[in-house]
Structure formats: structure tokens, C-alpha cells
JSON list of C-alpha atoms and ligand atoms in Angstrom, two decimals:
[
{"chain": "Y", "resi": 1, "resn": "MET", "atom": "CA", "xyz": [-0.02, -0.13, 0.14]},
{"chain": "Y", "resi": 2, "resn": "ALA", "atom": "CA", "xyz": [1.32, 3.32, -1.15]},
{"chain": "Y", "resi": 3, "resn": "LYS", "atom": "CA", "xyz": [1.94, 5.93, 1.72]},
{"chain": "Y", "resi": 4, "resn": "ILE", "atom": "CA", "xyz": [1.22, 9.62, 0.64]},
{"chain": "Y", "resi": 5, "resn": "LEU", "atom": "CA", "xyz": [1.97, 12.94, 2.21]},
{"chain": "Y", "resi": 6, "resn": "ILE", "atom": "CA", "xyz": [-0.52, 15.67, 1.91]},
{"chain": "Y", "resi": 7, "resn": "ILE", "atom": "CA", "xyz": [0.71, 18.94, 2.82]},
{"chain": "Y", "resi": 8, "resn": "GLU", "atom": "CA", "xyz": [-2.14, 21.41, 2.56]},
{"chain": "Y", "resi": 9, "resn": "ASP", "atom": "CA", "xyz": [-3.37, 24.18, 4.72]},
{"chain": "Y", "resi": 10, "resn": "GLU", "atom": "CA", "xyz": [-6.90, 24.45, 3.34]},
{"chain": "Y", "resi": 11, "resn": "LYS", "atom": "CA", "xyz": [-8.29, 21.77, 5.75]},
{"chain": "Y", "resi": 12, "resn": "ASN", "atom": "CA", "xyz": [-11.27, 20.92, 3.94]},
{"chain": "Y", "resi": 13, "resn": "LEU", "atom": "CA", "xyz": [-9.56, 20.29, 0.88]},
{"chain": "Y", "resi": 14, "resn": "ALA", "atom": "CA", "xyz": [-6.74, 18.37, 2.84]},
{"chain": "Y", "resi": 15, "resn": "ARG", "atom": "CA", "xyz": [-9.62, 16.06, 4.26]},
{"chain": "Y", "resi": 16, "resn": "PHE", "atom": "CA", "xyz": [-11.20, 15.46, 0.86]},
{"chain": "Y", "resi": 17, "resn": "VAL", "atom": "CA", "xyz": [-8.21, 14.77, -0.83]},
{"chain": "Y", "resi": 18, "resn": "GLN", "atom": "CA", "xyz": [-7.35, 12.38, 2.20]},
{"chain": "Y", "resi": 19, "resn": "LEU", "atom": "CA", "xyz": [-10.69, 10.44, 2.07]},
{"chain": "Y", "resi": 20, "resn": "GLU", "atom": "CA", "xyz": [-10.49, 10.02, -1.48]},
{"chain": "Y", "resi": 21, "resn": "LEU", "atom": "CA", "xyz": [-6.98, 8.47, -1.39]},
{"chain": "Y", "resi": 22, "resn": "GLN", "atom": "CA", "xyz": [-8.11, 6.39, 1.49]},
{"chain": "Y", "resi": 23, "resn": "HIS", "atom": "CA", "xyz": [-11.01, 5.05, -0.51]},
{"chain": "Y", "resi": 24, "resn": "GLU", "atom": "CA", "xyz": [-8.53, 4.14, -3.13]},
{"chain": "Y", "resi": 25, "resn": "ASN", "atom": "CA", "xyz": [-6.71, 2.15, -0.51]},
{"chain": "Y", "resi": 26, "resn": "TYR", "atom": "CA", "xyz": [-3.63, 4.52, -0.13]},
{"chain": "Y", "resi": 27, "resn": "GLU", "atom": "CA", "xyz": [-2.17, 5.12, 3.28]},
{"chain": "Y", "resi": 28, "resn": "THR", "atom": "CA", "xyz": [-2.23, 8.93, 4.09]},
{"chain": "Y", "resi": 29, "resn": "VAL", "atom": "CA", "xyz": [-0.77, 11.48, 6.53]},
{"chain": "Y", "resi": 30, "resn": "VAL", "atom": "CA", "xyz": [-1.94, 15.23, 6.36]},
{"chain": "Y", "resi": 31, "resn": "GLU", "atom": "CA", "xyz": [-0.06, 18.26, 7.56]},
{"chain": "Y", "resi": 32, "resn": "ASN", "atom": "CA", "xyz": [-1.37, 21.86, 7.60]},
{"chain": "Y", "resi": 33, "resn": "ASN", "atom": "CA", "xyz": [1.58, 23.58, 8.11]},
{"chain": "Y", "resi": 34, "resn": "GLY", "atom": "CA", "xyz": [4.77, 23.91, 5.83]},
{"chain": "Y", "resi": 35, "resn": "ARG", "atom": "CA", "xyz": [7.48, 23.53, 8.45]},
{"chain": "Y", "resi": 36, "resn": "LYS", "atom": "CA", "xyz": [5.75, 20.35, 10.03]},
{"chain": "Y", "resi": 37, "resn": "GLY", "atom": "CA", "xyz": [5.02, 19.01, 6.40]},
{"chain": "Y", "resi": 38, "resn": "LEU", "atom": "CA", "xyz": [8.90, 19.21, 5.80]},
{"chain": "Y", "resi": 39, "resn": "ASP", "atom": "CA", "xyz": [9.87, 17.37, 8.83]},
{"chain": "Y", "resi": 40, "resn": "ARG", "atom": "CA", "xyz": [7.52, 14.64, 8.09]},
{"chain": "Y", "resi": 41, "resn": "ALA", "atom": "CA", "xyz": [8.82, 14.49, 4.31]},
{"chain": "Y", "resi": 42, "resn": "LEU", "atom": "CA", "xyz": [12.36, 14.42, 5.55]},
{"chain": "Y", "resi": 43, "resn": "ASN", "atom": "CA", "xyz": [12.01, 11.76, 8.49]},
{"chain": "Y", "resi": 44, "resn": "GLU", "atom": "CA", "xyz": [9.57, 9.30, 7.23]},
{"chain": "Y", "resi": 45, "resn": "ASN", "atom": "CA", "xyz": [9.33, 7.56, 4.07]},
{"chain": "Y", "resi": 46, "resn": "PHE", "atom": "CA", "xyz": [6.62, 8.37, 1.61]},
{"chain": "Y", "resi": 47, "resn": "ASP", "atom": "CA", "xyz": [5.82, 6.95, -1.77]},
{"chain": "Y", "resi": 48, "resn": "ALA", "atom": "CA", "xyz": [4.66, 10.58, -2.91]},
{"chain": "Y", "resi": 49, "resn": "ILE", "atom": "CA", "xyz": [4.05, 14.11, -1.53]},
{"chain": "Y", "resi": 50, "resn": "LEU", "atom": "CA", "xyz": [1.12, 16.16, -2.65]},
{"chain": "Y", "resi": 51, "resn": "LEU", "atom": "CA", "xyz": [2.31, 19.73, -1.90]},
{"chain": "Y", "resi": 52, "resn": "ASP", "atom": "CA", "xyz": [0.34, 22.91, -1.87]},
{"chain": "Y", "resi": 53, "resn": "LEU", "atom": "CA", "xyz": [2.16, 25.98, -2.80]},
{"chain": "Y", "resi": 54, "resn": "MET", "atom": "CA", "xyz": [1.22, 28.61, -0.42]},
{"chain": "Y", "resi": 55, "resn": "LEU", "atom": "CA", "xyz": [1.40, 27.35, 3.09]},
{"chain": "Y", "resi": 56, "resn": "PRO", "atom": "CA", "xyz": [2.02, 28.82, 6.65]},
{"chain": "Y", "resi": 57, "resn": "ASP", "atom": "CA", "xyz": [5.79, 28.97, 7.91]},
{"chain": "Y", "resi": 58, "resn": "LEU", "atom": "CA", "xyz": [7.40, 27.52, 4.85]},
{"chain": "Y", "resi": 59, "resn": "ASN", "atom": "CA", "xyz": [6.01, 27.62, 1.26]},
{"chain": "Y", "resi": 60, "resn": "GLY", "atom": "CA", "xyz": [5.70, 24.73, -1.36]},
{"chain": "Y", "resi": 61, "resn": "LEU", "atom": "CA", "xyz": [8.60, 25.82, -3.42]},
{"chain": "Y", "resi": 62, "resn": "GLU", "atom": "CA", "xyz": [10.96, 25.78, -0.38]},
{"chain": "Y", "resi": 63, "resn": "ILE", "atom": "CA", "xyz": [9.64, 22.22, 0.88]},
{"chain": "Y", "resi": 64, "resn": "ALA", "atom": "CA", "xyz": [10.24, 20.65, -2.51]},
{"chain": "Y", "resi": 65, "resn": "ARG", "atom": "CA", "xyz": [13.71, 22.28, -2.77]},
{"chain": "Y", "resi": 66, "resn": "ARG", "atom": "CA", "xyz": [14.72, 20.87, 0.61]},
{"chain": "Y", "resi": 67, "resn": "VAL", "atom": "CA", "xyz": [13.23, 17.65, 0.00]},
{"chain": "Y", "resi": 68, "resn": "ARG", "atom": "CA", "xyz": [15.10, 17.07, -3.37]},
{"chain": "Y", "resi": 69, "resn": "GLN", "atom": "CA", "xyz": [18.55, 17.90, -1.50]},
{"chain": "Y", "resi": 70, "resn": "SER", "atom": "CA", "xyz": [18.31, 14.40, 0.20]},
{"chain": "Y", "resi": 71, "resn": "LYS", "atom": "CA", "xyz": [15.33, 12.60, -1.16]},
{"chain": "Y", "resi": 72, "resn": "THR", "atom": "CA", "xyz": [13.71, 11.32, -4.52]},
{"chain": "Y", "resi": 73, "resn": "THR", "atom": "CA", "xyz": [10.11, 11.01, -3.14]},
{"chain": "Y", "resi": 74, "resn": "PRO", "atom": "CA", "xyz": [7.98, 12.14, -6.05]},
{"chain": "Y", "resi": 75, "resn": "ILE", "atom": "CA", "xyz": [6.09, 15.42, -5.38]},
{"chain": "Y", "resi": 76, "resn": "ILE", "atom": "CA", "xyz": [2.86, 16.68, -7.06]},
{"chain": "Y", "resi": 77, "resn": "MET", "atom": "CA", "xyz": [2.54, 20.45, -6.50]},
{"chain": "Y", "resi": 78, "resn": "MET", "atom": "CA", "xyz": [-1.02, 21.66, -5.93]},
{"chain": "Y", "resi": 79, "resn": "THR", "atom": "CA", "xyz": [-1.08, 25.25, -7.10]},
{"chain": "Y", "resi": 80, "resn": "ALA", "atom": "CA", "xyz": [-4.25, 27.71, -6.75]},
{"chain": "Y", "resi": 81, "resn": "ARG", "atom": "CA", "xyz": [-2.89, 29.94, -9.20]},
{"chain": "Y", "resi": 82, "resn": "ASP", "atom": "CA", "xyz": [-2.87, 28.85, -12.85]},
{"chain": "Y", "resi": 83, "resn": "SER", "atom": "CA", "xyz": [0.28, 30.75, -13.58]},
{"chain": "Y", "resi": 84, "resn": "VAL", "atom": "CA", "xyz": [2.99, 29.56, -15.84]},
{"chain": "Y", "resi": 85, "resn": "ILE", "atom": "CA", "xyz": [5.59, 30.98, -13.52]},
{"chain": "Y", "resi": 86, "resn": "ASP", "atom": "CA", "xyz": [4.17, 28.92, -10.53]},
{"chain": "Y", "resi": 87, "resn": "ARG", "atom": "CA", "xyz": [4.33, 25.77, -12.44]},
{"chain": "Y", "resi": 88, "resn": "VAL", "atom": "CA", "xyz": [7.80, 26.07, -13.90]},
{"chain": "Y", "resi": 89, "resn": "SER", "atom": "CA", "xyz": [9.23, 27.13, -10.61]},
{"chain": "Y", "resi": 90, "resn": "GLY", "atom": "CA", "xyz": [7.51, 24.08, -8.96]},
{"chain": "Y", "resi": 91, "resn": "LEU", "atom": "CA", "xyz": [9.16, 21.92, -11.56]},
{"chain": "Y", "resi": 92, "resn": "ASP", "atom": "CA", "xyz": [12.43, 23.78, -11.15]},
{"chain": "Y", "resi": 93, "resn": "HIS", "atom": "CA", "xyz": [12.45, 23.31, -7.40]},
{"chain": "Y", "resi": 94, "resn": "GLY", "atom": "CA", "xyz": [12.06, 19.59, -7.89]},
{"chain": "Y", "resi": 95, "resn": "ALA", "atom": "CA", "xyz": [8.41, 18.74, -8.28]},
{"chain": "Y", "resi": 96, "resn": "ASP", "atom": "CA", "xyz": [7.52, 15.78, -10.64]},
{"chain": "Y", "resi": 97, "resn": "ASP", "atom": "CA", "xyz": [4.33, 17.15, -11.67]},
{"chain": "Y", "resi": 98, "resn": "TYR", "atom": "CA", "xyz": [1.80, 19.72, -10.74]},
{"chain": "Y", "resi": 99, "resn": "ILE", "atom": "CA", "xyz": [-2.15, 20.13, -10.61]},
{"chain": "Y", "resi": 100, "resn": "VAL", "atom": "CA", "xyz": [-4.22, 23.37, -10.66]},
{"chain": "Y", "resi": 101, "resn": "LYS", "atom": "CA", "xyz": [-6.83, 24.14, -8.26]},
{"chain": "Y", "resi": 102, "resn": "PRO", "atom": "CA", "xyz": [-9.64, 23.47, -8.50]},
{"chain": "Y", "resi": 103, "resn": "PHE", "atom": "CA", "xyz": [-9.07, 20.04, -9.79]},
{"chain": "Y", "resi": 104, "resn": "ALA", "atom": "CA", "xyz": [-11.16, 16.98, -10.39]},
{"chain": "Y", "resi": 105, "resn": "ILE", "atom": "CA", "xyz": [-10.09, 14.28, -7.98]},
{"chain": "Y", "resi": 106, "resn": "GLU", "atom": "CA", "xyz": [-9.90, 11.67, -10.90]},
{"chain": "Y", "resi": 107, "resn": "GLU", "atom": "CA", "xyz": [-7.26, 13.78, -12.50]},
{"chain": "Y", "resi": 108, "resn": "LEU", "atom": "CA", "xyz": [-5.28, 14.06, -9.08]},
{"chain": "Y", "resi": 109, "resn": "LEU", "atom": "CA", "xyz": [-5.57, 10.20, -8.77]},
{"chain": "Y", "resi": 110, "resn": "ALA", "atom": "CA", "xyz": [-4.45, 9.79, -12.31]},
{"chain": "Y", "resi": 111, "resn": "ARG", "atom": "CA", "xyz": [-1.28, 11.97, -11.73]},
{"chain": "Y", "resi": 112, "resn": "LEU", "atom": "CA", "xyz": [-0.54, 10.25, -8.60]},
{"chain": "Y", "resi": 113, "resn": "ARG", "atom": "CA", "xyz": [-0.59, 6.89, -10.26]},
{"chain": "Y", "resi": 114, "resn": "ALA", "atom": "CA", "xyz": [1.51, 8.02, -12.99]},
{"chain": "Y", "resi": 115, "resn": "VAL", "atom": "CA", "xyz": [4.24, 9.29, -10.80]},
{"chain": "Y", "resi": 116, "resn": "LEU", "atom": "CA", "xyz": [4.03, 6.00, -8.68]},
{"chain": "Y", "resi": 117, "resn": "ARG", "atom": "CA", "xyz": [4.43, 3.81, -11.92]},
{"chain": "Y", "resi": 118, "resn": "ARG", "atom": "CA", "xyz": [7.38, 6.06, -13.07]},
{"chain": "Y", "resi": 119, "resn": "VAL", "atom": "CA", "xyz": [9.13, 5.42, -9.73]},
{"chain": "Y", "resi": 120, "resn": "LYS", "atom": "CA", "xyz": [8.40, 1.57, -9.94]},
{"chain": "Y", "resi": 121, "resn": "ILE", "atom": "CA", "xyz": [9.74, 1.37, -13.72]},
{"chain": "Y", "resi": 122, "resn": "GLU", "atom": "CA", "xyz": [12.83, 3.42, -12.79]},
{"chain": "Y", "resi": 123, "resn": "LYS", "atom": "CA", "xyz": [13.51, 1.22, -9.74]},
{"chain": "Y", "resi": 124, "resn": "GLU", "atom": "CA", "xyz": [13.08, -1.87, -11.75]},
{"chain": "Y", "resi": 125, "resn": "ALA", "atom": "CA", "xyz": [15.25, -0.45, -14.36]},
{"chain": "Y", "resi": 126, "resn": "GLN", "atom": "CA", "xyz": [17.92, 0.21, -11.70]},
{"chain": "Y", "resi": 127, "resn": "ASN", "atom": "CA", "xyz": [17.76, -3.29, -10.51]},
{"chain": "Y", "resi": 128, "resn": "VAL", "atom": "CA", "xyz": [18.26, -4.64, -14.03]},
{"chain": "Y", "resi": 129, "resn": "THR", "atom": "CA", "xyz": [21.32, -2.37, -14.40]},
{"chain": "Y", "resi": 130, "resn": "VAL", "atom": "CA", "xyz": [22.80, -3.58, -11.09]},
{"chain": "Y", "resi": 131, "resn": "ALA", "atom": "CA", "xyz": [22.38, -7.03, -11.99]},
{"chain": "Y", "resi": 132, "resn": "LYS", "atom": "CA", "xyz": [24.06, -6.67, -15.20]},
{"chain": "Y", "resi": 133, "resn": "GLN", "atom": "CA", "xyz": [26.87, -5.04, -13.58]},
{"chain": "Y", "resi": 134, "resn": "GLN", "atom": "CA", "xyz": [27.94, -7.69, -11.26]},
{"chain": "Y", "resi": 135, "resn": "THR", "atom": "CA", "xyz": [31.18, -8.31, -12.86]},
{"chain": "Y", "resi": 136, "resn": "VAL", "atom": "CA", "xyz": [34.38, -10.07, -11.54]},
{"chain": "Y", "resi": 137, "resn": "LYS", "atom": "CA", "xyz": [37.73, -8.87, -12.66]},
{"chain": "Y", "resi": 138, "resn": "PHE", "atom": "CA", "xyz": [40.93, -11.14, -12.89]},
{"chain": "Y", "resi": 139, "resn": "LYS", "atom": "CA", "xyz": [43.74, -9.73, -14.63]},
{"chain": "Y", "resi": 140, "resn": "ASP", "atom": "CA", "xyz": [42.72, -8.77, -18.30]},
{"chain": "Y", "resi": 141, "resn": "LEU", "atom": "CA", "xyz": [39.77, -10.75, -17.92]},
{"chain": "Y", "resi": 142, "resn": "THR", "atom": "CA", "xyz": [36.10, -9.33, -17.01]},
{"chain": "Y", "resi": 143, "resn": "ILE", "atom": "CA", "xyz": [33.49, -12.02, -16.06]},
{"chain": "Y", "resi": 144, "resn": "GLU", "atom": "CA", "xyz": [29.79, -11.01, -16.00]},
{"chain": "Y", "resi": 145, "resn": "THR", "atom": "CA", "xyz": [28.28, -13.34, -13.67]},
{"chain": "Y", "resi": 146, "resn": "ALA", "atom": "CA", "xyz": [24.60, -12.74, -14.34]},
{"chain": "Y", "resi": 147, "resn": "ASN", "atom": "CA", "xyz": [25.03, -14.11, -17.88]},
{"chain": "Y", "resi": 148, "resn": "ARG", "atom": "CA", "xyz": [28.35, -16.13, -17.54]},
{"chain": "Y", "resi": 149, "resn": "ILE", "atom": "CA", "xyz": [30.23, -14.27, -20.10]},
{"chain": "Y", "resi": 150, "resn": "VAL", "atom": "CA", "xyz": [33.79, -13.93, -20.01]},
{"chain": "Y", "resi": 151, "resn": "HIS", "atom": "CA", "xyz": [35.56, -10.98, -21.94]},
{"chain": "Y", "resi": 152, "resn": "ARG", "atom": "CA", "xyz": [39.15, -10.08, -22.47]},
{"chain": "Y", "resi": 153, "resn": "GLY", "atom": "CA", "xyz": [39.37, -6.46, -21.39]},
{"chain": "Y", "resi": 154, "resn": "ASP", "atom": "CA", "xyz": [36.46, -4.85, -23.47]},
{"chain": "Y", "resi": 155, "resn": "GLY", "atom": "CA", "xyz": [37.25, -7.06, -26.36]},
{"chain": "Y", "resi": 156, "resn": "LYS", "atom": "CA", "xyz": [35.40, -9.97, -27.63]},
{"chain": "Y", "resi": 157, "resn": "ALA", "atom": "CA", "xyz": [33.71, -12.74, -25.52]},
{"chain": "Y", "resi": 158, "resn": "ILE", "atom": "CA", "xyz": [35.72, -16.00, -24.70]},
{"chain": "Y", "resi": 159, "resn": "ASP", "atom": "CA", "xyz": [33.33, -18.67, -25.23]},
{"chain": "Y", "resi": 160, "resn": "LEU", "atom": "CA", "xyz": [33.71, -21.15, -22.11]},
{"chain": "Y", "resi": 161, "resn": "THR", "atom": "CA", "xyz": [31.61, -24.30, -21.55]},
{"chain": "Y", "resi": 162, "resn": "LYS", "atom": "CA", "xyz": [29.86, -24.53, -18.35]},
{"chain": "Y", "resi": 163, "resn": "ARG", "atom": "CA", "xyz": [32.51, -26.58, -16.69]},
{"chain": "Y", "resi": 164, "resn": "GLU", "atom": "CA", "xyz": [35.37, -24.34, -17.74]},
{"chain": "Y", "resi": 165, "resn": "TYR", "atom": "CA", "xyz": [33.48, -21.38, -16.42]},
{"chain": "Y", "resi": 166, "resn": "ASN", "atom": "CA", "xyz": [32.82, -23.22, -13.18]},
{"chain": "Y", "resi": 167, "resn": "LEU", "atom": "CA", "xyz": [36.43, -24.20, -12.91]},
{"chain": "Y", "resi": 168, "resn": "LEU", "atom": "CA", "xyz": [37.58, -20.67, -13.63]},
{"chain": "Y", "resi": 169, "resn": "MET", "atom": "CA", "xyz": [35.24, -19.10, -10.91]},
{"chain": "Y", "resi": 170, "resn": "THR", "atom": "CA", "xyz": [36.07, -21.71, -8.31]},
{"chain": "Y", "resi": 171, "resn": "LEU", "atom": "CA", "xyz": [39.77, -21.02, -8.84]},
{"chain": "Y", "resi": 172, "resn": "ILE", "atom": "CA", "xyz": [39.04, -16.83, -8.71]},
{"chain": "Y", "resi": 173, "resn": "HIS", "atom": "CA", "xyz": [36.66, -17.33, -5.72]},
{"chain": "Y", "resi": 174, "resn": "ASN", "atom": "CA", "xyz": [39.80, -19.25, -4.14]},
{"chain": "Y", "resi": 175, "resn": "LYS", "atom": "CA", "xyz": [42.35, -16.75, -5.45]},
{"chain": "Y", "resi": 176, "resn": "ASN", "atom": "CA", "xyz": [45.92, -16.87, -3.97]},
{"chain": "Y", "resi": 177, "resn": "ASN", "atom": "CA", "xyz": [44.95, -20.31, -2.49]},
{"chain": "Y", "resi": 178, "resn": "VAL", "atom": "CA", "xyz": [45.78, -23.61, -3.90]},
{"chain": "Y", "resi": 179, "resn": "VAL", "atom": "CA", "xyz": [42.40, -25.68, -4.74]},
{"chain": "Y", "resi": 180, "resn": "SER", "atom": "CA", "xyz": [43.19, -29.52, -4.77]},
{"chain": "Y", "resi": 181, "resn": "ARG", "atom": "CA", "xyz": [42.27, -31.69, -7.70]},
{"chain": "Y", "resi": 182, "resn": "ASP", "atom": "CA", "xyz": [39.71, -33.50, -5.45]},
{"chain": "Y", "resi": 183, "resn": "GLU", "atom": "CA", "xyz": [38.16, -30.16, -4.25]},
{"chain": "Y", "resi": 184, "resn": "LEU", "atom": "CA", "xyz": [37.67, -29.10, -7.93]},
{"chain": "Y", "resi": 185, "resn": "LEU", "atom": "CA", "xyz": [36.06, -32.48, -8.84]},
{"chain": "Y", "resi": 186, "resn": "ASN", "atom": "CA", "xyz": [33.80, -32.18, -5.95]},
{"chain": "Y", "resi": 187, "resn": "LYS", "atom": "CA", "xyz": [32.80, -28.50, -6.77]},
{"chain": "Y", "resi": 188, "resn": "ILE", "atom": "CA", "xyz": [32.49, -28.83, -10.58]},
{"chain": "Y", "resi": 189, "resn": "TRP", "atom": "CA", "xyz": [31.33, -32.42, -11.21]},
{"chain": "Y", "resi": 190, "resn": "GLY", "atom": "CA", "xyz": [29.71, -33.16, -7.74]},
{"chain": "Y", "resi": 191, "resn": "PRO", "atom": "CA", "xyz": [30.70, -35.36, -4.97]},
{"chain": "Y", "resi": 192, "resn": "GLU", "atom": "CA", "xyz": [28.71, -38.24, -6.35]},
{"chain": "Y", "resi": 193, "resn": "SER", "atom": "CA", "xyz": [30.75, -38.42, -9.68]},
{"chain": "Y", "resi": 194, "resn": "ASN", "atom": "CA", "xyz": [32.99, -41.14, -10.74]},
{"chain": "Y", "resi": 195, "resn": "ILE", "atom": "CA", "xyz": [35.17, -38.99, -12.63]},
{"chain": "Y", "resi": 196, "resn": "GLU", "atom": "CA", "xyz": [38.98, -39.24, -11.98]},
{"chain": "Y", "resi": 197, "resn": "THR", "atom": "CA", "xyz": [41.29, -36.55, -11.05]},
{"chain": "Y", "resi": 198, "resn": "ASN", "atom": "CA", "xyz": [43.03, -36.47, -14.34]},
{"chain": "Y", "resi": 199, "resn": "VAL", "atom": "CA", "xyz": [39.96, -35.04, -15.96]},
{"chain": "Y", "resi": 200, "resn": "VAL", "atom": "CA", "xyz": [40.60, -31.96, -13.91]},
{"chain": "Y", "resi": 201, "resn": "GLU", "atom": "CA", "xyz": [43.82, -31.70, -15.66]},
{"chain": "Y", "resi": 202, "resn": "VAL", "atom": "CA", "xyz": [42.42, -32.08, -18.92]},
{"chain": "Y", "resi": 203, "resn": "TYR", "atom": "CA", "xyz": [39.79, -29.23, -18.24]},
{"chain": "Y", "resi": 204, "resn": "VAL", "atom": "CA", "xyz": [42.57, -27.15, -16.88]},
{"chain": "Y", "resi": 205, "resn": "ARG", "atom": "CA", "xyz": [44.26, -27.56, -20.30]},
{"chain": "Y", "resi": 206, "resn": "TYR", "atom": "CA", "xyz": [41.17, -26.38, -22.06]},
{"chain": "Y", "resi": 207, "resn": "LEU", "atom": "CA", "xyz": [40.77, -23.61, -19.94]},
{"chain": "Y", "resi": 208, "resn": "ARG", "atom": "CA", "xyz": [44.18, -22.40, -20.33]},
{"chain": "Y", "resi": 209, "resn": "ASN", "atom": "CA", "xyz": [44.03, -22.66, -24.10]},
{"chain": "Y", "resi": 210, "resn": "LYS", "atom": "CA", "xyz": [41.02, -20.07, -23.96]},
{"chain": "Y", "resi": 211, "resn": "ILE", "atom": "CA", "xyz": [42.08, -17.58, -21.21]},
{"chain": "Y", "resi": 212, "resn": "ASP", "atom": "CA", "xyz": [45.80, -17.58, -21.41]},
{"chain": "Y", "resi": 213, "resn": "VAL", "atom": "CA", "xyz": [47.82, -15.17, -23.61]},
{"chain": "Y", "resi": 214, "resn": "PRO", "atom": "CA", "xyz": [50.12, -16.86, -25.87]},
{"chain": "Y", "resi": 215, "resn": "GLY", "atom": "CA", "xyz": [53.74, -16.47, -25.01]},
{"chain": "Y", "resi": 216, "resn": "ARG", "atom": "CA", "xyz": [52.88, -15.45, -21.34]},
{"chain": "Y", "resi": 217, "resn": "PRO", "atom": "CA", "xyz": [52.97, -17.33, -18.17]},
{"chain": "Y", "resi": 218, "resn": "SER", "atom": "CA", "xyz": [49.54, -19.33, -17.55]},
{"chain": "Y", "resi": 219, "resn": "TYR", "atom": "CA", "xyz": [47.02, -17.72, -15.54]},
{"chain": "Y", "resi": 220, "resn": "ILE", "atom": "CA", "xyz": [46.49, -20.95, -13.74]},
{"chain": "Y", "resi": 221, "resn": "LYS", "atom": "CA", "xyz": [49.35, -22.03, -11.76]},
{"chain": "Y", "resi": 222, "resn": "THR", "atom": "CA", "xyz": [50.03, -25.68, -11.08]},
{"chain": "Y", "resi": 223, "resn": "VAL", "atom": "CA", "xyz": [51.20, -26.62, -7.57]},
{"chain": "Y", "resi": 224, "resn": "ARG", "atom": "CA", "xyz": [52.90, -29.88, -8.02]},
{"chain": "Y", "resi": 225, "resn": "GLY", "atom": "CA", "xyz": [51.25, -32.48, -5.99]},
{"chain": "Y", "resi": 226, "resn": "THR", "atom": "CA", "xyz": [48.60, -30.37, -4.72]},
{"chain": "Y", "resi": 227, "resn": "GLY", "atom": "CA", "xyz": [46.34, -28.61, -7.35]},
{"chain": "Y", "resi": 228, "resn": "TYR", "atom": "CA", "xyz": [45.96, -25.41, -8.90]},
{"chain": "Y", "resi": 229, "resn": "MET", "atom": "CA", "xyz": [45.79, -21.66, -8.03]},
{"chain": "Y", "resi": 230, "resn": "VAL", "atom": "CA", "xyz": [45.19, -18.22, -9.75]},
{"chain": "Y", "resi": 231, "resn": "ARG", "atom": "CA", "xyz": [46.88, -15.13, -8.47]},
{"chain": "Y", "resi": 232, "resn": "ASP", "atom": "CA", "xyz": [46.51, -11.48, -8.94]},
{"chain": "Y", "resi": 233, "resn": "GLU", "atom": "CA", "xyz": [50.17, -10.53, -9.31]},
{"chain": "Y", "resi": 234, "resn": "ASP", "atom": "CA", "xyz": [52.32, -11.15, -12.22]},
{"chain": "Y", "resi": 235, "resn": "ASP", "atom": "CA", "xyz": [54.11, -14.46, -12.42]},
{"chain": "Y", "resi": 236, "resn": "ASP", "atom": "CA", "xyz": [56.63, -12.95, -14.97]},
{"chain": "Y", "resi": 237, "resn": "LYS", "atom": "CA", "xyz": [59.33, -12.54, -12.36]},
{"chain": "Y", "resi": 238, "resn": "GLU", "atom": "CA", "xyz": [59.62, -16.16, -11.33]},
{"chain": "A", "resi": 1, "resn": "LIG", "atom": "CA1", "xyz": [-2.54, 26.98, 0.58]}
]
């Protein structure tokens, strides 16, 4: 249920808007004073703010400006004066939309739904971006974990099989530590598998062929008698 703050000093209008919003299943809070309204807006979390322009103590433009300094809560200005200057300055001060009094409640509800929908879409878009940006870097490799794509630098993708990918990620997760062949078998083929440890060697070879730079030391170091490891630092000096 969306929670809406109504900052409006005309009590009849505030009450009317509140009842209409409650009827539409919104949770509502009313403040009739500008300064108190600002305190509420800053200290509580609302899904949207309906904000009158002319208010005692602190006007709507100032409230919008101060809310915007720290919050992205959508603001719909309610202005009595149908003047272009008021509307523009409302938007300039951080309001998302405005409605001119007297207004039909259906119009207010429609504008409210629109800003809430916009916020929801923006949030979803942000989440998608965040998921896409989950990348792991190792040397000159960039691994996008969401879709299991490995790139060299910003260049073209290196095509790894599922097992090669899992092998690489297991080694990277244990960076600077030796991972034994048995551990790798366990992690990649499962504890139930009858695969022999020399299969790990074969897969390490496949993976090296794909990720290593020819003529340079392998990204995957063999630790004799133990297993494999990857390290951040350059092995050139050894
Ligand atoms: Ca007023």
C-alpha cells in the first residue's frame, strides 16, 4: 500500500483529498503547516507527496527544494494559481508534476498513479542495471556473472563451456590459495561423480587454451602434487 503525505493548509481540501485517497487504498498523512510538512517529508518514507504551494511558515517551493536535497520522493505540486511561472518554478524546485486548483479528484488520482508507476519502472530499470553490472575482474579478464560471459578487456567474449566457467570461477573465488584436484572435482562434477582427477587436468588445459595469452605465463598455476591456483600478481618474475 502506497503511503502519501498531503501538505495542504486548506483543511477542507486536505480532508477531501485524504478521504478520496483512503478510498483508493492509499495510506495517508496530512500536515497543514509547511514546516511540519517538511519535517515529516524528511524524516519518514513516503511513496509520494502532494504539496500545496502557499503554506504557513514555509512555502511549497522551499519544501520541494529541501526535500530534493536528500530524497527522490515524487512530489506533485497543488497550485491555486494557474500561472506558468508557478508551475515552472515548482518543477524547477524538484516537483515531478503539478495540478491546478480547483481540480477534479480523478485527475489528481491519475497523476498520482502516473508518478508512482514511473518510480516503479525506474526502480526496476535500476535493478536490472545492477544485476548486469555484477562483474568479476581477474587480470585482463572481465566476467559478467549474471550471464556467465567472459571478456578479455572490453574485447570479444571468450566462449567457455559450463564446466570451464565453473572451474575458472572456483579458482578465482579461492584466489591466492591452492585448490586441490579433489576439491575441484567435488565442486564442478559433484561429490557423487566417478570422474577421475586427471579429468581436472584436461579441463585446466582446455581453460588455459582459452584464457591464457600466448607467450605469457599461464593464468593458472600448477602447484605440484597439490592442485591449482590463480594469483593476482604477475608471475613473470619467477
Ligand atoms: Ca494554501
